[in-house]
């Protein structure tokens, strides 16, 4: 059976490579990503950096993302953490491996106010048989304080 050389991660990196050099290009990439993944696109987050195993996303504090305490809603933070971990993981996977999220855990450490940065760095494992792999994304505020930490469990398997 032939392996498809065009995985989602490869397509994302190709798109990113064409658009990353300017603010307008990063904005266009982020809007395109939002069209491909509508639920995550509802955040309005902007991808600032993307490479295999590393992603950084900026989330502006807007009224539609706030809760009754005038801070960024917990689920918006979880969504940003999952999006960031997903981009870091998917862009690192070879076309011969597929992955799906099976569990998400988030720890909230501080009220999230102002522009937030979600970042994930992960070493993408070599996958020869189905396995579980945890990835962590942290969300920090303008003071560089961690406001939440999201752990995402991936089920990885050869295609």
GROMACS .gro file of C-alpha atoms in nm:
model
  159
    1UNK     CA    1   0.000   0.000   0.000
    2UNK     CA    2   0.142   0.339  -0.100
    3UNK     CA    3   0.182   0.609   0.164
    4UNK     CA    4   0.026   0.948   0.096
    5UNK     CA    5   0.315   1.197   0.096
    6UNK     CA    6   0.079   1.488   0.156
    7UNK     CA    7  -0.019   1.491   0.525
    8UNK     CA    8  -0.211   1.775   0.698
    9UNK     CA    9   0.111   1.885   0.869
   10UNK     CA   10   0.301   1.908   0.541
   11UNK     CA   11   0.018   2.112   0.384
   12UNK     CA   12   0.011   2.347   0.686
   13UNK     CA   13   0.388   2.400   0.676
   14UNK     CA   14   0.378   2.467   0.303
   15UNK     CA   15   0.100   2.725   0.348
   16UNK     CA   16   0.285   2.880   0.644
   17UNK     CA   17   0.613   2.896   0.449
   18UNK     CA   18   0.447   3.106   0.180
   19UNK     CA   19   0.279   3.350   0.420
   20UNK     CA   20   0.487   3.380   0.738
   21UNK     CA   21   0.720   3.666   0.640
   22UNK     CA   22   0.469   3.951   0.684
   23UNK     CA   23   0.200   4.045   0.932
   24UNK     CA   24  -0.059   4.030   0.653
   25UNK     CA   25   0.062   3.683   0.556
   26UNK     CA   26   0.040   3.554   0.914
   27UNK     CA   27  -0.308   3.707   0.940
   28UNK     CA   28  -0.412   3.537   0.616
   29UNK     CA   29  -0.269   3.202   0.734
   30UNK     CA   30  -0.459   3.232   1.063
   31UNK     CA   31  -0.786   3.316   0.885
   32UNK     CA   32  -0.735   3.024   0.646
   33UNK     CA   33  -0.671   2.794   0.940
   34UNK     CA   34  -0.993   2.924   1.095
   35UNK     CA   35  -1.183   2.825   0.780
   36UNK     CA   36  -1.029   2.476   0.787
   37UNK     CA   37  -1.105   2.434   1.161
   38UNK     CA   38  -1.414   2.652   1.223
   39UNK     CA   39  -1.446   2.589   1.598
   40UNK     CA   40  -1.086   2.689   1.667
   41UNK     CA   41  -1.121   2.970   1.415
   42UNK     CA   42  -1.389   3.125   1.638
   43UNK     CA   43  -1.109   3.227   1.876
   44UNK     CA   44  -0.963   3.469   1.623
   45UNK     CA   45  -0.613   3.364   1.731
   46UNK     CA   46  -0.311   3.453   1.519
   47UNK     CA   47  -0.027   3.208   1.456
   48UNK     CA   48   0.304   3.389   1.519
   49UNK     CA   49   0.542   3.095   1.479
   50UNK     CA   50   0.511   2.746   1.335
   51UNK     CA   51   0.767   2.474   1.278
   52UNK     CA   52   0.768   2.099   1.341
   53UNK     CA   53   0.729   2.051   1.718
   54UNK     CA   54   0.689   2.423   1.800
   55UNK     CA   55   0.398   2.663   1.770
   56UNK     CA   56   0.317   3.002   1.921
   57UNK     CA   57  -0.029   3.158   1.893
   58UNK     CA   58  -0.143   3.507   2.000
   59UNK     CA   59  -0.491   3.554   2.143
   60UNK     CA   60  -0.619   3.909   2.181
   61UNK     CA   61  -0.846   3.981   2.477
   62UNK     CA   62  -1.183   4.063   2.325
   63UNK     CA   63  -1.528   4.091   2.477
   64UNK     CA   64  -1.654   3.779   2.298
   65UNK     CA   65  -1.387   3.569   2.473
   66UNK     CA   66  -1.453   3.699   2.824
   67UNK     CA   67  -1.646   3.551   3.112
   68UNK     CA   68  -1.850   3.727   3.381
   69UNK     CA   69  -1.526   3.809   3.570
   70UNK     CA   70  -1.396   4.014   3.273
   71UNK     CA   71  -1.115   3.767   3.211
   72UNK     CA   72  -1.055   3.537   2.915
   73UNK     CA   73  -1.292   3.242   2.945
   74UNK     CA   74  -1.148   2.907   3.057
   75UNK     CA   75  -1.268   2.726   2.745
   76UNK     CA   76  -1.103   2.985   2.519
   77UNK     CA   77  -0.775   2.911   2.699
   78UNK     CA   78  -0.826   2.535   2.657
   79UNK     CA   79  -0.904   2.586   2.290
   80UNK     CA   80  -0.588   2.796   2.243
   81UNK     CA   81  -0.379   2.530   2.420
   82UNK     CA   82  -0.527   2.249   2.211
   83UNK     CA   83  -0.485   2.445   1.886
   84UNK     CA   84  -0.123   2.524   1.966
   85UNK     CA   85  -0.038   2.168   2.065
   86UNK     CA   86  -0.216   2.036   1.756
   87UNK     CA   87  -0.021   2.259   1.520
   88UNK     CA   88   0.310   2.170   1.688
   89UNK     CA   89   0.233   1.798   1.677
   90UNK     CA   90   0.078   1.776   1.329
   91UNK     CA   91   0.359   1.967   1.161
   92UNK     CA   92   0.610   1.727   1.313
   93UNK     CA   93   0.441   1.402   1.212
   94UNK     CA   94   0.565   1.225   0.901
   95UNK     CA   95   0.305   1.136   0.636
   96UNK     CA   96   0.321   0.775   0.752
   97UNK     CA   97   0.175   0.860   1.097
   98UNK     CA   98  -0.170   0.980   1.196
   99UNK     CA   99  -0.281   1.123   1.527
  100UNK     CA  100  -0.593   1.212   1.718
  101UNK     CA  101  -0.650   1.384   2.052
  102UNK     CA  102  -0.794   1.149   2.313
  103UNK     CA  103  -0.774   1.357   2.632
  104UNK     CA  104  -0.729   1.719   2.738
  105UNK     CA  105  -0.646   1.840   3.090
  106UNK     CA  106  -0.611   2.207   3.182
  107UNK     CA  107  -0.485   2.369   3.499
  108UNK     CA  108  -0.583   2.732   3.554
  109UNK     CA  109  -0.326   2.927   3.754
  110UNK     CA  110  -0.428   3.291   3.727
  111UNK     CA  111  -0.705   3.511   3.581
  112UNK     CA  112  -0.626   3.561   3.215
  113UNK     CA  113  -0.642   3.923   3.107
  114UNK     CA  114  -0.495   4.111   2.814
  115UNK     CA  115  -0.329   3.958   2.511
  116UNK     CA  116  -0.231   3.596   2.573
  117UNK     CA  117   0.039   3.385   2.412
  118UNK     CA  118  -0.010   3.008   2.385
  119UNK     CA  119   0.306   2.812   2.312
  120UNK     CA  120   0.389   2.447   2.270
  121UNK     CA  121   0.724   2.279   2.218
  122UNK     CA  122   0.734   1.906   2.178
  123UNK     CA  123   0.968   1.639   2.056
  124UNK     CA  124   0.772   1.437   1.805
  125UNK     CA  125   0.833   1.067   1.871
  126UNK     CA  126   0.919   0.799   1.622
  127UNK     CA  127   0.603   0.593   1.582
  128UNK     CA  128   0.627   0.228   1.477
  129UNK     CA  129   0.317   0.103   1.657
  130UNK     CA  130   0.010   0.268   1.814
  131UNK     CA  131   0.116   0.472   2.116
  132UNK     CA  132   0.007   0.751   2.349
  133UNK     CA  133   0.200   1.076   2.369
  134UNK     CA  134   0.143   1.378   2.596
  135UNK     CA  135   0.205   1.734   2.477
  136UNK     CA  136   0.192   2.046   2.697
  137UNK     CA  137   0.095   2.398   2.591
  138UNK     CA  138   0.126   2.695   2.824
  139UNK     CA  139  -0.072   3.017   2.801
  140UNK     CA  140   0.103   3.327   2.935
  141UNK     CA  141  -0.016   3.684   2.985
  142UNK     CA  142   0.159   4.014   2.910
  143UNK     CA  143   0.365   3.984   3.230
  144UNK     CA  144   0.492   3.640   3.113
  145UNK     CA  145   0.298   3.474   3.397
  146UNK     CA  146   0.156   3.132   3.312
  147UNK     CA  147  -0.224   3.164   3.334
  148UNK     CA  148  -0.305   2.809   3.222
  149UNK     CA  149  -0.134   2.486   3.125
  150UNK     CA  150  -0.304   2.242   2.891
  151UNK     CA  151  -0.192   1.880   2.858
  152UNK     CA  152  -0.310   1.702   2.546
  153UNK     CA  153  -0.287   1.326   2.499
  154UNK     CA  154  -0.238   1.211   2.142
  155UNK     CA  155  -0.296   0.864   2.008
  156UNK     CA  156  -0.038   0.817   1.733
  157UNK     CA  157  -0.030   0.525   1.494
  158UNK     CA  158   0.119   0.426   1.160
  159UNK     CA  159  -0.125   0.475   0.870
   0.00000   0.00000   0.00000
